[in-house]
């Protein structure tokens, strides 16, 4: 029912867009109406004025300060544009769907990479290629794994990554020193380190029963869920089976435990409270570790290399423009500033977020996460992929409890993935 309503809305949206395009150049349909000039956003300026509505999920006080600094910089470059910032404190995706259905999206808003394929397919997002071409905005500085998360099946770009993080291996150096263990660089070393660090009170490694962690190991083994053009499901392979068997081996020998087995809400909590010596997480864990909730010391290294080489996952969020935006020119002006080198340098200056561009200074202490950006694979797939995540997560949870096997995991995930292509 939801899909039929969305398709109906898409047809209505296209009709509205056509009407708006007739009324004003660049209006609603998505072409820039100005000409290039100097811009701190990394490309040429366009003629923009009026109010631009920006929305995302609720920012922390620290992020709010950085946002205001970016707003100040933008308004210096575009004095004729006023920003109306409207953060969402509740269910963000639900609020956006309501806006899309009503034909009243914000001009610029966050899009998580996992949602991008669905929203692109439904026609909710404006392709940015005309703006990019006509203003000369340089997209070559974005890490490919982040930018590709917002490419549609037509090859067009529907958002620019505002920040990002890969996965890295967090480890407790005090525990490593006490066990005389070096940071692991291969699967074999990871397994040995986990066993050496495991005690009755401490898990060698906390491992989440989540495709958003396990898939990194699948890639490291040379496996995948789909082929390169997403036309075929490839999960049922020897490479995938090798990765899943390796992941499950930690639970089987007791050197790895899930958050539930540790009594934690997630692996970050288990690591922060020193109930796990290692955890696989991203930049979002660092504010937790540097807060007041735990006592763990920490260091990071890139994820250990698997049989097929290095791999990690790229988690990112874009700034995108609504296909039904009331002021897309002002939207592009803001979007290009926020994702350009000047705006992004402000946003990532405290290390709360990591840059998605190579030409922005790197925050200190994030070397392992930033190194992974060069080879990270985007956490973005096909419309309906949430069903694949659910199928996998349910099956691996059952396997950890002893009621399912690796073959069951492959079968359930393959069936769900096949359903996304039908």
CSV table of C-alpha atoms in Angstrom, one decimal:
chain,number,residue,atom,x,y,z
A,1,UNK,CA,0.0,0.0,0.0
A,2,UNK,CA,2.8,2.4,0.9
A,3,UNK,CA,4.6,1.8,-2.4
A,4,UNK,CA,1.4,2.5,-4.4
A,5,UNK,CA,0.9,5.7,-2.5
A,6,UNK,CA,4.5,6.8,-3.2
A,7,UNK,CA,4.2,6.0,-6.9
A,8,UNK,CA,1.0,8.0,-7.1
A,9,UNK,CA,2.7,10.9,-5.3
A,10,UNK,CA,5.7,10.7,-7.7
A,11,UNK,CA,3.3,11.2,-10.7
A,12,UNK,CA,1.7,14.2,-8.9
A,13,UNK,CA,5.1,15.6,-8.0
A,14,UNK,CA,6.3,15.4,-11.6
A,15,UNK,CA,3.2,17.3,-12.7
A,16,UNK,CA,3.8,20.0,-10.1
A,17,UNK,CA,7.5,20.2,-11.0
A,18,UNK,CA,6.6,20.8,-14.6
A,19,UNK,CA,4.2,23.6,-13.6
A,20,UNK,CA,6.8,25.2,-11.4
A,21,UNK,CA,9.4,25.0,-14.2
A,22,UNK,CA,7.1,27.0,-16.5
A,23,UNK,CA,6.7,29.7,-13.9
A,24,UNK,CA,10.4,30.5,-13.2
A,25,UNK,CA,13.9,29.6,-14.5
A,26,UNK,CA,15.4,26.9,-12.4
A,27,UNK,CA,12.3,26.6,-10.2
A,28,UNK,CA,11.2,23.3,-9.0
A,29,UNK,CA,12.7,21.3,-11.9
A,30,UNK,CA,16.3,21.8,-10.9
A,31,UNK,CA,18.5,23.8,-13.2
A,32,UNK,CA,20.7,26.6,-11.9
A,33,UNK,CA,19.6,30.1,-13.1
A,34,UNK,CA,22.8,32.0,-12.5
A,35,UNK,CA,26.3,32.0,-13.8
A,36,UNK,CA,29.7,31.0,-12.3
A,37,UNK,CA,31.6,33.4,-10.1
A,38,UNK,CA,34.0,33.1,-7.1
A,39,UNK,CA,32.6,31.1,-4.2
A,40,UNK,CA,34.0,29.7,-1.0
A,41,UNK,CA,32.0,26.6,-1.6
A,42,UNK,CA,34.4,25.1,-4.1
A,43,UNK,CA,32.7,26.2,-7.3
A,44,UNK,CA,31.0,29.2,-8.9
A,45,UNK,CA,28.2,31.1,-7.3
A,46,UNK,CA,24.7,31.4,-8.7
A,47,UNK,CA,22.1,34.0,-8.3
A,48,UNK,CA,20.2,33.1,-5.2
A,49,UNK,CA,17.9,34.9,-2.8
A,50,UNK,CA,15.0,34.4,-0.5
A,51,UNK,CA,14.7,31.9,2.3
A,52,UNK,CA,16.2,28.4,2.2
A,53,UNK,CA,14.8,25.8,4.6
A,54,UNK,CA,17.4,23.4,6.0
A,55,UNK,CA,16.5,20.3,8.0
A,56,UNK,CA,18.3,17.4,9.7
A,57,UNK,CA,18.1,15.5,12.9
A,58,UNK,CA,18.6,17.3,16.1
A,59,UNK,CA,22.2,18.4,16.7
A,60,UNK,CA,24.1,18.3,19.9
A,61,UNK,CA,25.1,21.6,21.5
A,62,UNK,CA,28.6,21.2,20.1
A,63,UNK,CA,27.3,20.5,16.6
A,64,UNK,CA,24.9,23.4,16.9
A,65,UNK,CA,27.8,25.8,17.5
A,66,UNK,CA,29.5,24.4,14.4
A,67,UNK,CA,26.3,24.8,12.3
A,68,UNK,CA,26.0,28.4,13.4
A,69,UNK,CA,29.6,29.0,12.3
A,70,UNK,CA,28.8,27.6,8.9
A,71,UNK,CA,25.7,29.6,8.6
A,72,UNK,CA,27.6,32.8,9.4
A,73,UNK,CA,30.1,31.9,6.7
A,74,UNK,CA,27.4,31.2,4.1
A,75,UNK,CA,25.5,34.4,4.8
A,76,UNK,CA,28.7,36.4,4.2
A,77,UNK,CA,28.9,34.8,0.7
A,78,UNK,CA,25.2,35.0,0.0
A,79,UNK,CA,23.8,38.0,1.9
A,80,UNK,CA,20.5,37.8,-0.1
A,81,UNK,CA,19.7,34.3,1.3
A,82,UNK,CA,18.3,33.6,4.7
A,83,UNK,CA,18.6,30.2,6.3
A,84,UNK,CA,15.6,28.8,8.1
A,85,UNK,CA,16.9,25.8,10.1
A,86,UNK,CA,14.3,23.3,11.1
A,87,UNK,CA,15.8,20.3,12.9
A,88,UNK,CA,13.7,17.2,13.6
A,89,UNK,CA,13.8,15.8,17.1
A,90,UNK,CA,11.6,12.7,16.5
A,91,UNK,CA,11.5,10.1,13.8
A,92,UNK,CA,13.4,11.8,11.0
A,93,UNK,CA,12.6,9.4,8.1
A,94,UNK,CA,8.9,9.4,9.0
A,95,UNK,CA,8.9,13.2,9.0
A,96,UNK,CA,10.6,13.4,5.6
A,97,UNK,CA,8.1,10.9,4.1
A,98,UNK,CA,5.2,13.0,5.4
A,99,UNK,CA,6.8,16.1,3.8
A,100,UNK,CA,7.4,14.3,0.5
A,101,UNK,CA,3.8,13.0,0.4
A,102,UNK,CA,2.5,16.6,1.0
A,103,UNK,CA,4.8,18.0,-1.6
A,104,UNK,CA,6.4,20.3,0.9
A,105,UNK,CA,10.0,19.0,1.6
A,106,UNK,CA,12.7,21.3,3.0
A,107,UNK,CA,14.9,22.8,0.4
A,108,UNK,CA,18.0,21.1,1.8
A,109,UNK,CA,18.0,18.1,4.1
A,110,UNK,CA,19.9,15.1,5.4
A,111,UNK,CA,19.7,11.8,3.6
A,112,UNK,CA,21.2,8.7,5.2
A,113,UNK,CA,23.0,6.6,2.6
A,114,UNK,CA,20.9,3.6,3.6
A,115,UNK,CA,17.7,5.5,2.6
A,116,UNK,CA,19.1,7.1,-0.6
A,117,UNK,CA,18.2,4.3,-3.0
A,118,UNK,CA,14.6,4.3,-1.9
A,119,UNK,CA,14.2,8.0,-2.0
A,120,UNK,CA,16.0,8.3,-5.4
A,121,UNK,CA,13.7,5.6,-6.8
A,122,UNK,CA,10.6,7.4,-5.6
A,123,UNK,CA,11.7,10.6,-7.2
A,124,UNK,CA,11.9,12.6,-4.0
A,125,UNK,CA,15.4,14.0,-4.6
A,126,UNK,CA,16.6,16.5,-7.1
A,127,UNK,CA,19.6,15.4,-9.3
A,128,UNK,CA,22.4,17.9,-8.8
A,129,UNK,CA,24.4,17.3,-12.0
A,130,UNK,CA,23.2,20.5,-13.8
A,131,UNK,CA,24.2,22.6,-10.8
A,132,UNK,CA,27.5,20.8,-10.5
A,133,UNK,CA,28.3,21.3,-14.2
A,134,UNK,CA,27.2,24.9,-14.5
A,135,UNK,CA,28.9,26.2,-11.3
A,136,UNK,CA,32.0,24.1,-11.8
A,137,UNK,CA,31.7,22.5,-8.3
A,138,UNK,CA,34.6,20.1,-7.8
A,139,UNK,CA,33.3,16.7,-6.8
A,140,UNK,CA,36.6,14.9,-7.5
A,141,UNK,CA,37.8,15.6,-3.9
A,142,UNK,CA,35.1,13.5,-2.4
A,143,UNK,CA,36.1,10.0,-1.4
A,144,UNK,CA,34.5,7.7,-3.9
A,145,UNK,CA,32.9,5.4,-1.4
A,146,UNK,CA,31.0,8.3,0.1
A,147,UNK,CA,30.0,10.1,-3.1
A,148,UNK,CA,28.9,6.9,-4.8
A,149,UNK,CA,26.4,6.3,-2.0
A,150,UNK,CA,24.2,9.0,-3.5
A,151,UNK,CA,24.5,8.1,-7.2
A,152,UNK,CA,21.3,6.8,-8.8
A,153,UNK,CA,21.0,3.9,-11.2
A,154,UNK,CA,21.0,6.6,-13.9
A,155,UNK,CA,24.5,7.6,-12.8
A,156,UNK,CA,23.3,11.0,-11.6
A,157,UNK,CA,24.2,12.5,-8.2
A,158,UNK,CA,21.4,13.1,-5.8
A,159,UNK,CA,23.3,14.4,-2.8
A,160,UNK,CA,26.8,15.4,-1.6
A,161,UNK,CA,28.2,13.7,1.5
A,162,UNK,CA,28.3,16.2,4.4
A,163,UNK,CA,30.6,14.0,6.5
A,164,UNK,CA,31.3,10.3,7.0
A,165,UNK,CA,33.0,7.5,8.9
A,166,UNK,CA,34.4,4.1,8.2
A,167,UNK,CA,34.8,1.3,10.6
A,168,UNK,CA,38.0,0.7,12.6
A,169,UNK,CA,39.2,-1.6,15.2
A,170,UNK,CA,39.2,0.0,18.7
A,171,UNK,CA,41.4,-1.6,21.2
A,172,UNK,CA,42.3,-1.1,24.9
A,173,UNK,CA,46.1,-0.6,25.0
A,174,UNK,CA,46.3,-1.3,28.7
A,175,UNK,CA,44.7,-4.7,28.2
A,176,UNK,CA,46.9,-5.4,25.2
A,177,UNK,CA,50.0,-4.6,27.2
A,178,UNK,CA,49.0,-6.8,30.1
A,179,UNK,CA,48.3,-9.7,27.7
A,180,UNK,CA,51.5,-9.0,25.7
A,181,UNK,CA,49.5,-8.7,22.5
A,182,UNK,CA,50.1,-6.5,19.5
A,183,UNK,CA,47.4,-4.8,17.5
A,184,UNK,CA,46.2,-7.3,14.9
A,185,UNK,CA,46.6,-6.7,11.2
A,186,UNK,CA,45.2,-10.0,9.8
A,187,UNK,CA,42.3,-12.3,10.5
A,188,UNK,CA,44.7,-14.8,12.0
A,189,UNK,CA,46.2,-12.2,14.4
A,190,UNK,CA,42.7,-10.9,15.3
A,191,UNK,CA,41.6,-14.4,16.3
A,192,UNK,CA,44.7,-15.0,18.3
A,193,UNK,CA,44.5,-11.6,20.0
A,194,UNK,CA,40.8,-12.2,21.0
A,195,UNK,CA,41.6,-15.5,22.6
A,196,UNK,CA,44.6,-14.1,24.5
A,197,UNK,CA,42.6,-11.1,25.8
A,198,UNK,CA,39.5,-13.1,26.9
A,199,UNK,CA,38.9,-13.6,30.6
A,200,UNK,CA,35.8,-14.4,32.7
A,201,UNK,CA,35.0,-10.7,33.0
A,202,UNK,CA,36.2,-9.4,29.6
A,203,UNK,CA,35.4,-10.5,26.1
A,204,UNK,CA,38.4,-10.5,23.7
A,205,UNK,CA,36.2,-8.7,21.2
A,206,UNK,CA,32.6,-7.5,21.1
A,207,UNK,CA,30.9,-8.4,17.8
A,208,UNK,CA,27.5,-7.1,16.8
A,209,UNK,CA,25.0,-9.5,15.1
A,210,UNK,CA,24.5,-6.9,12.4
A,211,UNK,CA,25.1,-6.9,8.7
A,212,UNK,CA,26.5,-3.3,9.1
A,213,UNK,CA,29.5,-4.9,10.8
A,214,UNK,CA,29.7,-8.4,9.3
A,215,UNK,CA,29.6,-7.2,5.7
A,216,UNK,CA,33.1,-5.7,6.1
A,217,UNK,CA,34.4,-9.3,6.7
A,218,UNK,CA,32.4,-10.5,3.7
A,219,UNK,CA,34.2,-7.9,1.5
A,220,UNK,CA,37.6,-8.8,3.1
A,221,UNK,CA,37.0,-12.4,2.0
A,222,UNK,CA,36.1,-11.3,-1.5
A,223,UNK,CA,32.4,-11.9,-1.2
A,224,UNK,CA,29.5,-9.5,-1.8
A,225,UNK,CA,25.7,-9.3,-1.6
A,226,UNK,CA,25.2,-8.1,-5.2
A,227,UNK,CA,27.3,-7.8,-8.3
A,228,UNK,CA,28.7,-4.4,-9.3
A,229,UNK,CA,25.6,-3.2,-11.2
A,230,UNK,CA,23.1,-4.7,-8.6
A,231,UNK,CA,21.6,-6.9,-11.2
A,232,UNK,CA,22.4,-10.2,-9.5
A,233,UNK,CA,22.5,-11.6,-6.0
A,234,UNK,CA,26.0,-13.0,-5.2
A,235,UNK,CA,25.8,-13.7,-1.5
A,236,UNK,CA,25.7,-17.5,-1.8
A,237,UNK,CA,29.5,-18.0,-2.4
A,238,UNK,CA,32.5,-19.7,-0.9
A,239,UNK,CA,33.9,-16.3,0.0
A,240,UNK,CA,30.8,-15.3,1.9
A,241,UNK,CA,30.7,-18.6,3.7
A,242,UNK,CA,34.4,-18.3,4.7
A,243,UNK,CA,33.7,-14.8,6.2
A,244,UNK,CA,30.6,-15.9,8.1
A,245,UNK,CA,32.4,-19.0,9.5
A,246,UNK,CA,35.2,-16.8,10.6
A,247,UNK,CA,32.9,-14.3,12.3
A,248,UNK,CA,30.9,-17.1,14.0
A,249,UNK,CA,34.2,-18.8,15.2
A,250,UNK,CA,34.6,-16.1,17.9
A,251,UNK,CA,31.2,-17.0,19.4
A,252,UNK,CA,31.9,-20.7,19.2
A,253,UNK,CA,35.2,-20.5,21.1
A,254,UNK,CA,34.0,-17.8,23.5
A,255,UNK,CA,36.6,-15.1,22.5
A,256,UNK,CA,33.9,-13.0,21.0
A,257,UNK,CA,30.5,-12.0,22.5
A,258,UNK,CA,27.5,-10.0,21.4
A,259,UNK,CA,26.4,-6.9,23.3
A,260,UNK,CA,23.5,-9.0,24.7
A,261,UNK,CA,25.9,-11.7,26.0
A,262,UNK,CA,28.0,-9.0,27.6
A,263,UNK,CA,25.0,-7.2,29.1
A,264,UNK,CA,25.5,-4.0,27.1
A,265,UNK,CA,23.3,-2.1,24.7
A,266,UNK,CA,25.9,-2.0,22.0
A,267,UNK,CA,29.6,-2.8,21.5
A,268,UNK,CA,30.6,0.8,22.1
A,269,UNK,CA,29.2,0.5,25.6
A,270,UNK,CA,30.8,-2.9,26.2
A,271,UNK,CA,34.2,-1.4,25.2
A,272,UNK,CA,33.7,1.9,27.1
A,273,UNK,CA,33.0,0.0,30.3
A,274,UNK,CA,36.0,-2.3,29.8
A,275,UNK,CA,33.9,-5.5,29.3
A,276,UNK,CA,35.5,-6.0,25.9
A,277,UNK,CA,39.1,-5.5,24.9
A,278,UNK,CA,38.2,-4.7,21.2
A,279,UNK,CA,35.3,-3.4,19.3
A,280,UNK,CA,34.5,-2.6,15.6
A,281,UNK,CA,32.9,0.9,15.4
A,282,UNK,CA,33.3,4.3,13.8
A,283,UNK,CA,33.9,7.9,14.7
A,284,UNK,CA,30.6,8.0,16.6
A,285,UNK,CA,32.3,6.0,19.4
A,286,UNK,CA,34.9,8.6,20.2
A,287,UNK,CA,32.7,11.1,22.0
A,288,UNK,CA,31.4,8.3,24.1
A,289,UNK,CA,34.9,7.2,25.1
A,290,UNK,CA,35.9,10.8,25.9
A,291,UNK,CA,32.8,11.4,27.9
A,292,UNK,CA,32.0,10.6,31.5
A,293,UNK,CA,30.4,7.2,31.2
A,294,UNK,CA,33.4,4.9,31.2
A,295,UNK,CA,37.1,4.5,32.0
A,296,UNK,CA,38.5,2.8,29.0
A,297,UNK,CA,41.7,4.0,27.3
A,298,UNK,CA,41.6,3.4,23.6
A,299,UNK,CA,43.6,3.4,20.4
A,300,UNK,CA,42.5,2.5,16.8
A,301,UNK,CA,43.9,0.6,13.9
A,302,UNK,CA,42.4,-0.2,10.5
A,303,UNK,CA,40.3,-3.3,10.3
A,304,UNK,CA,42.5,-6.4,9.9
A,305,UNK,CA,43.2,-7.6,6.4
A,306,UNK,CA,41.2,-10.6,5.1
A,307,UNK,CA,42.0,-13.3,2.5
A,308,UNK,CA,41.1,-10.9,-0.3
A,309,UNK,CA,42.7,-7.8,1.2
A,310,UNK,CA,41.5,-4.7,3.1
A,311,UNK,CA,37.9,-3.6,3.2
A,312,UNK,CA,35.7,-1.5,5.4
A,313,UNK,CA,32.3,0.1,5.2
A,314,UNK,CA,31.5,3.8,4.5
A,315,UNK,CA,28.7,5.3,6.5
A,316,UNK,CA,27.6,8.7,5.4
A,317,UNK,CA,24.8,11.3,5.1
A,318,UNK,CA,24.2,13.7,2.3
A,319,UNK,CA,22.8,17.1,2.0
A,320,UNK,CA,20.2,16.8,-0.7
A,321,UNK,CA,17.6,19.0,-2.3
A,322,UNK,CA,14.0,18.0,-2.5
A,323,UNK,CA,12.6,17.5,-6.0
A,324,UNK,CA,9.7,19.7,-5.0
A,325,UNK,CA,11.9,22.3,-3.4
A,326,UNK,CA,10.4,25.8,-3.4
A,327,UNK,CA,13.8,27.5,-3.8
A,328,UNK,CA,16.3,25.0,-5.4
A,329,UNK,CA,18.8,27.7,-6.4
A,330,UNK,CA,19.2,28.9,-2.8
A,331,UNK,CA,19.2,25.2,-1.8
A,332,UNK,CA,22.2,24.6,-4.1
A,333,UNK,CA,24.0,27.7,-2.9
A,334,UNK,CA,23.7,26.4,0.7
A,335,UNK,CA,24.4,22.8,-0.1
A,336,UNK,CA,27.5,23.6,-2.1
A,337,UNK,CA,28.8,25.8,0.7
A,338,UNK,CA,28.2,23.2,3.4
A,339,UNK,CA,29.9,20.4,1.4
A,340,UNK,CA,32.6,22.6,0.0
A,341,UNK,CA,36.1,22.9,1.6
A,342,UNK,CA,35.3,26.0,3.7
A,343,UNK,CA,32.1,24.8,5.2
A,344,UNK,CA,33.3,21.2,5.7
A,345,UNK,CA,36.5,22.4,7.4
A,346,UNK,CA,34.4,24.2,10.0
A,347,UNK,CA,32.0,21.2,10.5
A,348,UNK,CA,34.8,18.7,11.0
A,349,UNK,CA,37.2,21.0,13.0
A,350,UNK,CA,36.5,19.4,16.3
A,351,UNK,CA,36.5,15.8,15.1
A,352,UNK,CA,32.9,15.3,16.0
A,353,UNK,CA,32.5,14.4,12.3
A,354,UNK,CA,35.1,13.4,9.7
A,355,UNK,CA,35.5,15.0,6.3
A,356,UNK,CA,34.2,13.3,3.2
A,357,UNK,CA,36.6,15.4,1.1
A,358,UNK,CA,40.4,14.8,0.7
A,359,UNK,CA,41.1,18.6,0.6
A,360,UNK,CA,39.9,19.3,4.1
A,361,UNK,CA,42.3,19.1,7.1
A,362,UNK,CA,42.1,15.8,9.0
A,363,UNK,CA,41.2,16.0,12.6
A,364,UNK,CA,43.9,14.6,14.9
A,365,UNK,CA,43.7,11.0,16.2
A,366,UNK,CA,41.5,9.7,13.4
A,367,UNK,CA,44.2,8.3,11.1
A,368,UNK,CA,42.8,4.7,11.1
A,369,UNK,CA,39.3,5.9,10.2
A,370,UNK,CA,40.5,8.2,7.5
A,371,UNK,CA,42.9,5.7,6.0
A,372,UNK,CA,39.9,3.4,5.5
A,373,UNK,CA,38.1,6.0,3.4
A,374,UNK,CA,40.4,5.3,0.5
A,375,UNK,CA,39.0,1.7,0.1
A,376,UNK,CA,35.7,1.8,1.9
A,377,UNK,CA,32.5,0.4,0.3
A,378,UNK,CA,29.4,2.4,0.6
A,379,UNK,CA,26.6,1.3,3.0
A,380,UNK,CA,24.1,2.0,0.2
A,381,UNK,CA,22.5,-0.7,-2.0
A,382,UNK,CA,19.1,-1.0,-3.7
A,383,UNK,CA,15.5,0.0,-2.8
A,384,UNK,CA,14.1,-2.3,-0.2
A,385,UNK,CA,17.5,-3.2,1.3
A,386,UNK,CA,16.1,-2.8,4.8
A,387,UNK,CA,14.5,-6.2,4.3
A,388,UNK,CA,17.9,-7.8,3.6
A,389,UNK,CA,19.3,-6.3,6.8
A,390,UNK,CA,16.4,-7.6,8.8
A,391,UNK,CA,16.7,-11.1,7.3
A,392,UNK,CA,20.4,-11.3,8.0
A,393,UNK,CA,20.3,-9.9,11.5
A,394,UNK,CA,17.5,-12.2,12.5
A,395,UNK,CA,19.4,-15.2,11.1
A,396,UNK,CA,22.8,-14.4,12.7
A,397,UNK,CA,21.1,-13.7,16.1
A,398,UNK,CA,19.5,-17.2,15.8
A,399,UNK,CA,22.9,-18.7,14.9
A,400,UNK,CA,24.6,-17.1,17.9
A,401,UNK,CA,21.8,-18.7,20.1
A,402,UNK,CA,22.5,-22.0,18.4
A,403,UNK,CA,19.2,-22.4,16.5
A,404,UNK,CA,20.6,-21.6,13.0
A,405,UNK,CA,23.6,-22.3,10.9
A,406,UNK,CA,25.8,-20.3,8.4
A,407,UNK,CA,23.9,-22.0,5.6
A,408,UNK,CA,20.6,-20.7,7.1
A,409,UNK,CA,22.1,-17.2,7.2
A,410,UNK,CA,23.1,-17.4,3.6
A,411,UNK,CA,19.8,-18.8,2.5
A,412,UNK,CA,17.7,-16.2,4.4
A,413,UNK,CA,19.8,-13.3,3.2
A,414,UNK,CA,19.9,-14.5,-0.4
A,415,UNK,CA,16.2,-14.9,-0.5
A,416,UNK,CA,15.6,-11.4,0.9
A,417,UNK,CA,18.2,-9.9,-1.5
A,418,UNK,CA,16.6,-11.6,-4.5
A,419,UNK,CA,13.3,-10.0,-3.5
A,420,UNK,CA,14.8,-6.6,-3.9
A,421,UNK,CA,15.5,-7.3,-7.6
A,422,UNK,CA,12.0,-8.6,-8.5
